[in-house]
XYZ file of C-alpha atoms in Angstrom:
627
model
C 17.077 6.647 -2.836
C 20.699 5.739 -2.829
C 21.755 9.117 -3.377
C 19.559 11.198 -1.513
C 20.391 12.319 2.128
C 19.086 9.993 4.838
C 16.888 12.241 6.534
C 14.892 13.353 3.048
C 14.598 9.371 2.276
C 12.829 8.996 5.906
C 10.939 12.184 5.146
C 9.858 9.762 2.273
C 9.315 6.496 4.026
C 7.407 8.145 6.638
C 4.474 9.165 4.626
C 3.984 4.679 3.395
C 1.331 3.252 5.420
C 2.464 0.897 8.244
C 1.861 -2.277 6.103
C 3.697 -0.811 3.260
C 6.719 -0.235 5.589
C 6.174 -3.750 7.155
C 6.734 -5.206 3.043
C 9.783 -2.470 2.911
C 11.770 -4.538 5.475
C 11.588 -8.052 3.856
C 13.413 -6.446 0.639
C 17.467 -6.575 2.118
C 18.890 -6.897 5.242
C 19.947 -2.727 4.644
C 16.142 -1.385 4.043
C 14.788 -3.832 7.237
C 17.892 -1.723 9.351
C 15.753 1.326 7.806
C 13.196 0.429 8.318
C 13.592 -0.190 12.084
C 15.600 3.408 12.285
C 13.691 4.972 15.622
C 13.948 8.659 13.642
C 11.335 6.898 10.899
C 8.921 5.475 13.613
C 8.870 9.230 15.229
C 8.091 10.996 12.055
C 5.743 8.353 10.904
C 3.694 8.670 14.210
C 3.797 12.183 14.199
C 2.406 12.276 10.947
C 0.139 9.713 11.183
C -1.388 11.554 14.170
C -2.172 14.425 11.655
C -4.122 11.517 9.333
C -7.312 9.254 8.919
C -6.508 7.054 11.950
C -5.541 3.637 11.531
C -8.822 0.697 11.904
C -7.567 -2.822 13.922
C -10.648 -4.547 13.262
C -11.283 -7.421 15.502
C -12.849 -10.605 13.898
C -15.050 -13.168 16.012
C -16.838 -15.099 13.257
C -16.554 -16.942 11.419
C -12.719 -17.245 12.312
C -12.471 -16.353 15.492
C -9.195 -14.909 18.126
C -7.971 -12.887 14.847
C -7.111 -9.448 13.721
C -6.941 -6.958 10.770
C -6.098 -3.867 9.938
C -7.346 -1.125 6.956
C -5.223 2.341 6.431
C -7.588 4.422 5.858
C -5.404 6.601 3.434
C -6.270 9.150 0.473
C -4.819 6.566 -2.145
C -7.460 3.830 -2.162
C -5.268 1.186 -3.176
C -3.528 0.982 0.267
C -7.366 1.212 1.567
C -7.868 -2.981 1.865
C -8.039 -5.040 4.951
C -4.760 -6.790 5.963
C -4.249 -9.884 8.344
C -2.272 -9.581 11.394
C -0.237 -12.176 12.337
C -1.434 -12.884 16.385
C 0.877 -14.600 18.629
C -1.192 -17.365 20.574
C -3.114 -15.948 22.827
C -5.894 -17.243 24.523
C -9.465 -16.124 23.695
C -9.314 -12.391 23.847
C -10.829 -8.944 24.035
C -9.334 -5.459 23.276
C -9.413 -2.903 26.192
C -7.752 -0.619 24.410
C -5.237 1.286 21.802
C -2.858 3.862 23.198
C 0.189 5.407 21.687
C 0.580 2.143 19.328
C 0.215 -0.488 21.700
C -2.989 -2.193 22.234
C -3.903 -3.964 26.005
C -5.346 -7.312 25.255
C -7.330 -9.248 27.893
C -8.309 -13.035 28.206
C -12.182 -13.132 27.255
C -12.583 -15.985 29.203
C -11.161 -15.723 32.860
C -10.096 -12.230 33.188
C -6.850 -12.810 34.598
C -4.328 -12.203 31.741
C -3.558 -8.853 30.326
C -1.383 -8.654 27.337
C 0.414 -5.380 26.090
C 0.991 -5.783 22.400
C 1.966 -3.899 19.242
C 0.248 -5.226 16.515
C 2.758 -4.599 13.683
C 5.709 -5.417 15.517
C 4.191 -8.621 16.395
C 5.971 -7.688 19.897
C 4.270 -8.185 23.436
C 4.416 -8.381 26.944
C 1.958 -10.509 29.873
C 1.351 -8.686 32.811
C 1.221 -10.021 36.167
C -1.812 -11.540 37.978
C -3.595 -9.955 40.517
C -7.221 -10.800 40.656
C -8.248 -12.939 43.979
C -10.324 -16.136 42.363
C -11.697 -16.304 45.344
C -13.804 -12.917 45.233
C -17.790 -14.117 44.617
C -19.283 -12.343 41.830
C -16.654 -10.340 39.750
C -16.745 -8.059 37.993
C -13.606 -6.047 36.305
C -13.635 -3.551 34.010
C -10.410 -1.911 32.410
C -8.786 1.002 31.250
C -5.322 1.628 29.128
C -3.556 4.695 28.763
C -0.116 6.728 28.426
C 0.933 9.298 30.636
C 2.451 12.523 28.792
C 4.042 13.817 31.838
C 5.887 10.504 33.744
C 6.372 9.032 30.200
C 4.327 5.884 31.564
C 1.994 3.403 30.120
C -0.779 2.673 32.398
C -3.293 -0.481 33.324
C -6.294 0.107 35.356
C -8.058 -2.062 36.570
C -11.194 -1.745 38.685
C -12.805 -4.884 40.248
C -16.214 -5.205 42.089
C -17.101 -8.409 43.912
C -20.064 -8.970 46.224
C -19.889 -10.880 49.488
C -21.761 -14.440 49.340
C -25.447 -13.869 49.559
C -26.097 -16.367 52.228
C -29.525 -15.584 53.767
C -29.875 -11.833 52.238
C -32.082 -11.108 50.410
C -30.988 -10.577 46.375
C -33.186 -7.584 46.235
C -30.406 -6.150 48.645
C -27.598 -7.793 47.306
C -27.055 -4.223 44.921
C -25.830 -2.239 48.056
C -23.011 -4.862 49.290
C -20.950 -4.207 46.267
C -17.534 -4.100 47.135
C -14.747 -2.426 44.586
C -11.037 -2.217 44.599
C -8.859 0.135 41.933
C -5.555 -1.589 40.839
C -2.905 0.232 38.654
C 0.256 -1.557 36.752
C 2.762 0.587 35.356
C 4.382 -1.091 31.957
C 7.978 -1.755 33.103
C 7.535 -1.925 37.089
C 7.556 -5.659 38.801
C 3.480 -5.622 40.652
C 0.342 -4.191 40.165
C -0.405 -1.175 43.136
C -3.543 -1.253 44.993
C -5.499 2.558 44.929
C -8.292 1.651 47.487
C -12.034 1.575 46.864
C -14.153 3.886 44.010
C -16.768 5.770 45.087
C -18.633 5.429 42.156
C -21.443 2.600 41.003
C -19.990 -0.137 38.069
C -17.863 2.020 35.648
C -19.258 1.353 31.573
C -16.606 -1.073 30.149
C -17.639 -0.443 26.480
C -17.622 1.243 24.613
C -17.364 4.035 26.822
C -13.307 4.461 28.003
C -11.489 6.940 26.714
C -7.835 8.543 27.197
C -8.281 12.470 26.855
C -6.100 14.954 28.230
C -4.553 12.675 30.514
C -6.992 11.086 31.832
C -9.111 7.755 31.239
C -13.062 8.484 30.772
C -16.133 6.791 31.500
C -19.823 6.901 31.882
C -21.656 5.812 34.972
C -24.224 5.800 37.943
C -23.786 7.214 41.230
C -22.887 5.040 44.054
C -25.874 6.487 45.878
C -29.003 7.400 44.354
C -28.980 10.209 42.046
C -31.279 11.898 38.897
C -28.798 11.038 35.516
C -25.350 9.344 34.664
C -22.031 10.735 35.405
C -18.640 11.661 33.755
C -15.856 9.889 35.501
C -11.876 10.387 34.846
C -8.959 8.962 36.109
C -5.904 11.136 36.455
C -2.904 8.940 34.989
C -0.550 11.158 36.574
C -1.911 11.617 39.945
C -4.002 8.217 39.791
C -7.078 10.171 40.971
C -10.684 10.003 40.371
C -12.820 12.927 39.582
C -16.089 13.698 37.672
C -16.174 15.869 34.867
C -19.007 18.081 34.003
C -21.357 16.426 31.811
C -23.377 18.012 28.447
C -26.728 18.990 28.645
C -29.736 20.110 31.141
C -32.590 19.316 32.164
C -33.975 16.212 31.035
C -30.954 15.702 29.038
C -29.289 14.533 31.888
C -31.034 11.599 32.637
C -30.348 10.137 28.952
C -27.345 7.206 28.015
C -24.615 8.459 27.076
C -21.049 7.416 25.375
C -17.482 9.091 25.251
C -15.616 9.653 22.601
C -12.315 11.145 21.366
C -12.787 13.574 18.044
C -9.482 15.157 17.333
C -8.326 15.377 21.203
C -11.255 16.666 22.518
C -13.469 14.815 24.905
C -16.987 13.786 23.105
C -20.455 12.623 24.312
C -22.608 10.473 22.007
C -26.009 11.013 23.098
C -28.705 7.826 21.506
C -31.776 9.182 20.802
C -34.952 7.028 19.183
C -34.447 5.220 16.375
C -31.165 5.037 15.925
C -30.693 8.806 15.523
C -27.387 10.372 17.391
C -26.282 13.562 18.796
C -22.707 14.593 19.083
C -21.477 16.839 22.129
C -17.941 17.976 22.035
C -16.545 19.657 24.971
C -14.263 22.404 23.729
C -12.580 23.603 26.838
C -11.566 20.505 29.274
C -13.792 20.571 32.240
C -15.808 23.567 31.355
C -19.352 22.317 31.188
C -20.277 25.984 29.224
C -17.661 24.798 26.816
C -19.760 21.853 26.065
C -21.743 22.202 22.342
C -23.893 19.818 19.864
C -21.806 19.411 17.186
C -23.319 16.838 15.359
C -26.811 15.275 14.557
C -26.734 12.138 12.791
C -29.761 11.088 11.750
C -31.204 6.941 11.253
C -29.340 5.159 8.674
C -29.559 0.907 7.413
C -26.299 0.210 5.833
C -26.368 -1.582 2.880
C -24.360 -4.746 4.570
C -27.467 -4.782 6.990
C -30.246 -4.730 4.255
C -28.815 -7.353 2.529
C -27.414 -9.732 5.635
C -28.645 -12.900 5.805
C -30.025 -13.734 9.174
C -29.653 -17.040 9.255
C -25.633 -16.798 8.671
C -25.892 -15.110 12.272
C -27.101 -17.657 14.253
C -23.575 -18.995 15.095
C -22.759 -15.311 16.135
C -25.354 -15.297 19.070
C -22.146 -17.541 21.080
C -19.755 -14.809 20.159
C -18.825 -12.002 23.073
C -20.085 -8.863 20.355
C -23.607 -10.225 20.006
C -24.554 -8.074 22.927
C -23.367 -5.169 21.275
C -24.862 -6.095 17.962
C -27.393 -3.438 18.605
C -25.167 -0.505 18.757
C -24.039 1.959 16.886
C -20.899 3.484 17.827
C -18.742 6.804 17.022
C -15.424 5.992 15.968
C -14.530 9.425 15.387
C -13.973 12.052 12.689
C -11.872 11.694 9.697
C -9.006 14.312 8.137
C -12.280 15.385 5.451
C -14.474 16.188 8.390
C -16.503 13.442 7.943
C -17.686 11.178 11.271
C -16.299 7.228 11.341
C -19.429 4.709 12.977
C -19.497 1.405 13.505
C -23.077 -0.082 12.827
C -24.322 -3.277 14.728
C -20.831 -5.225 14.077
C -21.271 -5.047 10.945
C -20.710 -2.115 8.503
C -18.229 0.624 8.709
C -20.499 4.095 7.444
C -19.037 7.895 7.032
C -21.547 10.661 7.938
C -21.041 13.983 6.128
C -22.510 16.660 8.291
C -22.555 19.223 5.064
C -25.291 17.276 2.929
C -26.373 14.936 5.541
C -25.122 11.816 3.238
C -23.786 8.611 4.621
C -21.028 6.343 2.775
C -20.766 2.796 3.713
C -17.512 1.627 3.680
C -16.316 -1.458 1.726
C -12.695 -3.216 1.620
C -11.303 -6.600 0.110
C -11.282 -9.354 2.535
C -13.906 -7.376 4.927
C -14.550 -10.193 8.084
C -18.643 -10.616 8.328
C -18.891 -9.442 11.764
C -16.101 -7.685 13.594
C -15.081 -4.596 16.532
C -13.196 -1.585 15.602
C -10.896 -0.058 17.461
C -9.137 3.226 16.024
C -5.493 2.517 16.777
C -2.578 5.517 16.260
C 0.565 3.090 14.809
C 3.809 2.012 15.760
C 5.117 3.278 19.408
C 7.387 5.775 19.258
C 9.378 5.278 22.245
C 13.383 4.252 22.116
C 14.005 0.498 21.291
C 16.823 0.945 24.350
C 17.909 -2.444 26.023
C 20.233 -4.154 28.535
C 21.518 -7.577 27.272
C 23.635 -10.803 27.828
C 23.952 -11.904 24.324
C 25.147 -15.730 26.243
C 22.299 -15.910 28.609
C 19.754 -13.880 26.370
C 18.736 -12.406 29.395
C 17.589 -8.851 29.304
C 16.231 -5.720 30.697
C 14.047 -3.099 29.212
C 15.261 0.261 29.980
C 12.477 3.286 30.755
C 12.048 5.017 27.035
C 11.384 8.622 26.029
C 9.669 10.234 23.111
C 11.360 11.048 19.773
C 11.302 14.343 17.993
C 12.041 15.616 14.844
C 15.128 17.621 16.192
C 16.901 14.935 18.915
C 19.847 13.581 18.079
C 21.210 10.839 21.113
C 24.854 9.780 21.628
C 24.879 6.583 24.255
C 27.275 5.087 27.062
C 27.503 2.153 28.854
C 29.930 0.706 31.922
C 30.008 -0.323 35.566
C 32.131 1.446 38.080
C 33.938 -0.766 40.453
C 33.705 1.120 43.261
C 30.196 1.839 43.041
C 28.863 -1.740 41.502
C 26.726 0.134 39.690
C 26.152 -0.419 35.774
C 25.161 3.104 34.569
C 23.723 4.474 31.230
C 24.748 8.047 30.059
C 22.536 9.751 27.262
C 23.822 13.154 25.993
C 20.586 14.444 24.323
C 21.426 17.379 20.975
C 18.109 19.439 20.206
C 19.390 20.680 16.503
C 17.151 23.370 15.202
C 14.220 21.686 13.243
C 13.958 24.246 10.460
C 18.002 23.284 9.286
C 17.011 19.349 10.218
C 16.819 18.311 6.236
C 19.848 20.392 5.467
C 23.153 18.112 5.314
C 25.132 20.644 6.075
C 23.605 22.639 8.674
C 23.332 19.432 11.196
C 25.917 20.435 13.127
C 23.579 24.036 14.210
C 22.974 23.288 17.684
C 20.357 24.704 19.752
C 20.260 23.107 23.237
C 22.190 20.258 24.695
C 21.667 17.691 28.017
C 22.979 15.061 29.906
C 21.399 11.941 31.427
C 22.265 9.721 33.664
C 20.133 5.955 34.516
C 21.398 3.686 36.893
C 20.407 0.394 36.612
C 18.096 -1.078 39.182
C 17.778 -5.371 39.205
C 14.185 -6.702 38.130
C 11.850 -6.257 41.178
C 13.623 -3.766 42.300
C 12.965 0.136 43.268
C 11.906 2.130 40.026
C 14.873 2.117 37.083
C 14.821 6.240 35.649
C 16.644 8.698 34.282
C 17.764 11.956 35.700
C 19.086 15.461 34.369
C 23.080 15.927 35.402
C 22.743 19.313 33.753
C 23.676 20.664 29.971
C 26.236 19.330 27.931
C 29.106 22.215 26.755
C 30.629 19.802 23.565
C 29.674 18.484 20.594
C 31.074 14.885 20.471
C 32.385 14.752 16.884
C 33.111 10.564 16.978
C 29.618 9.668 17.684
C 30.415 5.720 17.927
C 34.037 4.880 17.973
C 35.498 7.230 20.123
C 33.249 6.072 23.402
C 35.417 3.912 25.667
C 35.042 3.148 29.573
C 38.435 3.173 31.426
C 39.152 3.873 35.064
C 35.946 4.470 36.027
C 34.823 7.156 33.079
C 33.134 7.280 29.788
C 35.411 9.009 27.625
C 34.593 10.684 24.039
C 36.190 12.884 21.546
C 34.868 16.623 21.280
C 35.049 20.273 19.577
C 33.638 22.869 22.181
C 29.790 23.820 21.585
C 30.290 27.099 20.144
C 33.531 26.442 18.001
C 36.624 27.961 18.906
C 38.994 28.121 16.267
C 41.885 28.841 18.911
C 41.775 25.027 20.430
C 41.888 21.321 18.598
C 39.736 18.372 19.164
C 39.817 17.653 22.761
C 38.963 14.524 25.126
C 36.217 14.494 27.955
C 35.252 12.282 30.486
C 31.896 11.673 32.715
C 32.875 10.183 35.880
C 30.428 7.080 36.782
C 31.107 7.339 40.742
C 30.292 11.247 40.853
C 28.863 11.823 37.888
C 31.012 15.153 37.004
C 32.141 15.946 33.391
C 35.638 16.730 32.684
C 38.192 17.305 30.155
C 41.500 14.882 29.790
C 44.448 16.079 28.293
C 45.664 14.565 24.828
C 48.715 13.586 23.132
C 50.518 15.622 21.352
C 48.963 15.420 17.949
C 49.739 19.208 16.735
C 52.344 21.890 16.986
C 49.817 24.185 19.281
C 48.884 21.742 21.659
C 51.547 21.269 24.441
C 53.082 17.757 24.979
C 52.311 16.320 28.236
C 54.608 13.541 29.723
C 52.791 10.903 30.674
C 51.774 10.304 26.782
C 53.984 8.279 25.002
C 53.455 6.574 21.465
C 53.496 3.210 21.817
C 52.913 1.684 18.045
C 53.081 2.757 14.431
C 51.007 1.675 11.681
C 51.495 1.586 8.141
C 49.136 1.127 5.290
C 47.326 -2.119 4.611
C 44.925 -2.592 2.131
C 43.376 -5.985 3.289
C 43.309 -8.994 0.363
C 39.483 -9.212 0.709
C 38.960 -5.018 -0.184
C 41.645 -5.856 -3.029
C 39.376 -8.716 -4.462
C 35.862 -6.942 -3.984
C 36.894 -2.707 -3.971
C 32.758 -2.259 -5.453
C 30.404 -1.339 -2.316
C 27.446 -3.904 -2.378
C 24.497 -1.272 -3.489
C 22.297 -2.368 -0.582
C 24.809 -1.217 1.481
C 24.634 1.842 0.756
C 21.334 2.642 3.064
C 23.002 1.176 6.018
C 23.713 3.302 9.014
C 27.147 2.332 8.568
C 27.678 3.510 5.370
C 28.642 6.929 6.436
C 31.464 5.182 8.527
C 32.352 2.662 5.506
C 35.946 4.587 5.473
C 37.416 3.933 8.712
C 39.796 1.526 9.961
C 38.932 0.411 13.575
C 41.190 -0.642 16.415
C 39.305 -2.848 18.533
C 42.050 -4.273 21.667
C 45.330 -5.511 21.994
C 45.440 -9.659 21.704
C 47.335 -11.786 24.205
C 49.966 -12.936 21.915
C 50.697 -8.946 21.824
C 49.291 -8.488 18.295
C 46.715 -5.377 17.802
C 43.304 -6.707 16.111
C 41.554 -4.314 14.095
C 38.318 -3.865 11.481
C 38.977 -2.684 8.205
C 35.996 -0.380 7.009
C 33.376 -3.165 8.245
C 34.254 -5.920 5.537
C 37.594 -7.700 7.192
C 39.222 -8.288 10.705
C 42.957 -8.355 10.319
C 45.629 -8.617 13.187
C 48.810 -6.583 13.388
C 52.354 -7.818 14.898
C 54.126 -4.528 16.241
C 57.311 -6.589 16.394
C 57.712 -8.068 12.793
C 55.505 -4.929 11.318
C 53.498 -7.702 9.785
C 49.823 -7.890 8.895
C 47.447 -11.035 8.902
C 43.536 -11.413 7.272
C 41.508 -13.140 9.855
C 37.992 -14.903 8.335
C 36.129 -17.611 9.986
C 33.321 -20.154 8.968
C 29.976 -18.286 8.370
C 31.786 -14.639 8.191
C 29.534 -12.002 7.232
C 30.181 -9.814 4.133
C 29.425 -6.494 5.893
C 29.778 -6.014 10.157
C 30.420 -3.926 13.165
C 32.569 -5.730 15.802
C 32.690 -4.873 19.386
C 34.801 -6.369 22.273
C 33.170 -8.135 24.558
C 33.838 -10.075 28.070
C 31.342 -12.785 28.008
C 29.530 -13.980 31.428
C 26.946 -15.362 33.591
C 25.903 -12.326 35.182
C 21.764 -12.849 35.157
C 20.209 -9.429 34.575
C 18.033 -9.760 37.386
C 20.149 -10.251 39.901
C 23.187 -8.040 38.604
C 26.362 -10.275 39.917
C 28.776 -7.657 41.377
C 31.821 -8.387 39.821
């Protein structure tokens, strides 16, 4: 892959299943920065989207608290089960997979929500916010991401009952009391929505994120002939019902939702094990809905041949309740439907021939949960950091596509005391993207501008300042703060032969682009005054690039290769000597006065870096010290 342009290599990469990848960064420092390259994780997702759906499959006995996961790819020697490592957690439950993340919750009290990706080994606790003191409760959950705010979302809907005192228990049913809660990943508390108007929401294995909204089945808070469809908006955070399949005396029967292929499913249980598929073609048409499927009894192999007595230790575990079911996963890239049976067997159903398939893998756990999970997140690994005090803040992330490329700044205007974040967003057009020398074809450009906001603190986003009329040609070096502005080097959008590379500026106090004059670097360009050069540098071919010219072959993947040629100045020292880097192997100081040139290494240098200047400080992110 060395010689092969970056963007066909994470064409490449991108089709590897996420273990695979996982292995790829443990080879060199180089492929683990590839590896982590946000452009892979967006094409990897998008494409795994269009795939058989990754399986997390969640063990309980014999070893219990412990995860796996199975690719369920064409080649079938990716197809085995694979231990994820778990941080330590207490006793836990899934609630859901959304978007690559999966919301964890503690089995045993109820009051500890994790967010956590299981391949990045990354996570997140979310606050507390159920009352202990509430008699009775009962909570049941929901996890989802919001296409429109960008958002993941945490519901959370409890019912309690008053103490019973002297009422009767045979009246108890109508004191139920509920409260809806909603966290938003990123923001400081949970929100209180008020009460639900609807009898205890289905926990499992009945939610579902469709079209925006979270799904479940239910009863009616007052008496009423059959279940209901229930959703929860996650952009408007309200609840509706949602016409259900069927007539009749279909109405009245239990039913589960699914997702098949991002439409909203209802798996009807008929006797003996037998199942009927509804899919509801047009959202919230209930004309649209049709029986798509029939799926008659089946006894997996695993559940002839289970030994009985082996499951006595699984009566303690929190699936033997559901060891009766049989669940829809949903449908594979062949057409064929994924189930879950009792806990223990994973079965395809092929609707053609009416054959099932039970499926096998090395290192299968004896009884287990499946939850179909879609990868790696694809939102920007964007952060705010004090590399002293390790304190940080996570900045609100947006989706990557195919044809985004992002150019960054960062500084704090004085006047202001603001610390602001400017992201210059370049659509390129996506039918040139794998063509080297087409990159440059822009299609539409934008600017954004985030101001940061402390921790606990009103909501930190981004906002539009409008389109961006240059195409910054120094995507990294050429980005300084000074007086107030971000500055950058730039041809004009649409090329115009008639002008040079010019300089322009976004103002942190108003927030206005403009362009700053430049020296006087060719004949066309008229000299301005207040320019004046200052130094002059000669050649210098550091002793360290003398010794070692060759360029280390793992290098060659890095995103820094591309930049391996330049020579860096990074500030002007106190002793009046300008430091620079010399193509990201050496630092080497410059004395204007004697012309003279000096190799700076220190204990533990690395052989390949990218230095930047920094002020260092006790400014804690969370309170954001005006300085």
């Amino acid at each position: 892959m060395k010689y092969l342009p970056r963007e066909i290599v994470l064409d490449i990469l991108s089709r590897l299943p996420v273990t695979s990848l996982l292995q790829f960064k443990l080879v060199c420092k180089a492929w683990h920065n590839l590896a982590q390259d946000p452009l892979l994780a967006s094409i990897h997702f998008q494409r795994a989207s269009e795939n058989n759906p990754c399986l997390i499959i969640h063990c309980d006995h014999p070893i219990r608290n412990q995860l796996y996961s199975v690719e369920l790819s064409d080649n079938e020697e990716d197809q085995r089960v694979n231990k994820i490592r778990v941080p330590i957690f207490p006793e836990f439950k899934i609630i859901g997979s959304c978007k690559g993340l999966l919301c964890l919750c503690d089995y045993s009290t109820r009051d500890s929500l994790y967010a956590y990706n299981p391949f990045t080994r990354k996570y997140m606790e979310l606050p507390k916010s159920i009352d202990e003191t509430l008699y009775d409760l009962s909570v049941v959950f929901g996890f989802g991401f919001s296409q429109t705010t960008k958002e993941y979302k945490v519901v959370k809907v409890v019912y309690w009952r008053p103490p019973p005192r002297d009422r009767h228990p045979i009246f108890r049913r109508c004191c139920l009391q509920s409260e809806v809660q909603i966290f938003t990943l990123g923001k400081p508390a949970w929100r209180s929505l008020g009460k639900i108007p609807y009898h205890l929401l289905d926990q499992e294995p009945s939610q579902v994120l469709v079209n925006g909204r979270l799904h479940w089945s239910t009863w009616p808070r007052r008496y009423r002939i059959g279940r209901l469809l229930i959703s929860f908006d996650l952009e408007d955070e309200q609840f509706r019902e949602v016409p259900k399949p069927g007539s009749g005396s279909l109405e009245r029967l239990h039913f589960d939702v699914v997702g098949i292929r991002g439409y909203l499913a209802a798996v009807i249980h008929q006797n003996y094990g037998q199942l009927e598929i509804w899919v509801m073609k047009e959202y919230n048409v209930k004309e649209s809905w049709i029986k798509e499927y029939n799926v008659a009894t089946h006894v997996s192999r695993g559940l002839e041949q289970a030994d009985w007595k082996s499951a006595q230790p699984f009566r303690n575990s929190k699936f033997f309740r559901k060891s009766s079911f049989v669940r829809v996963l949903g449908l594979l890239k062949n057409g064929t439907v994924l189930l879950e049976y009792k806990c223990r067997s994973l079965v395809t159903y092929d609707q053609k021939d009416g054959t099932f398939n039970d499926l096998a893998f090395p290192g299968m756990p004896y009884w287990f949960e499946t939850v179909v999970h879609e990868g790696p997140s694809p939102m920007n690994e964007l952060y705010i950091y004090n590399p002293f005090t390790c304190d940080h803040l996570e900045l609100p992330g947006s989706t990557l596509y195919l044809d985004k490329q992002q150019v960054f700044g960062f500084g704090f205007h004085p006047c202001t005391k603001e610390y602001k974040v400017v992201k210059i967003v370049y659509y390129v057009n996506a039918l040139r993207a794998l063509s080297p020398r087409e990159n440059s074809t822009v299609k539409i450009s934008e600017a954004y501008i985030l101001t940061l906001q402390p921790q606990g603190s009103s909501s930190t986003t981004s906002r539009s300042i409008g389109k961006f009329p240059y195409t910054i040609i120094r995507w990294v070096e050429s980005h300084v703060f000074f007086n107030g502005r971000l500055h950058w080097i730039f041809w004009p959008l649409y090329h115009d032969t008639s002008k040079c590379f010019q300089s322009m500026s976004i103002d942190l106090a108003d927030e206005q682009l403009r362009e700053v004059l430049i020296p006087d670097c060719h004949e066309e360009i008229r000299r301005e005054n207040s320019w004046s050069r200052e130094f002059y540098i000669g050649d210098y071919v550091p002793r360290r690039l003398e010794l070692e010219p060759d360029v280390d072959p793992s290098f060659s993947l890095s995103k820094l290769y591309n930049r391996r040629g330049h020579v860096k100045m990074l500030c002007l020292l106190k002793s009046g000597e300008i430091l620079m880097e010399y193509k990201y192997r050496v630092l080497v100081s410059y004395d204007p006065k004697s012309g003279t040139f000096k190799d700076l290494s220190f204990p533990g240098m690395l052989n390949w870096f990218e230095t930047f200047v920094h002020v260092g400080s006790l400014n804690w992110i969370d309170t954001l010290i005006d300085m």
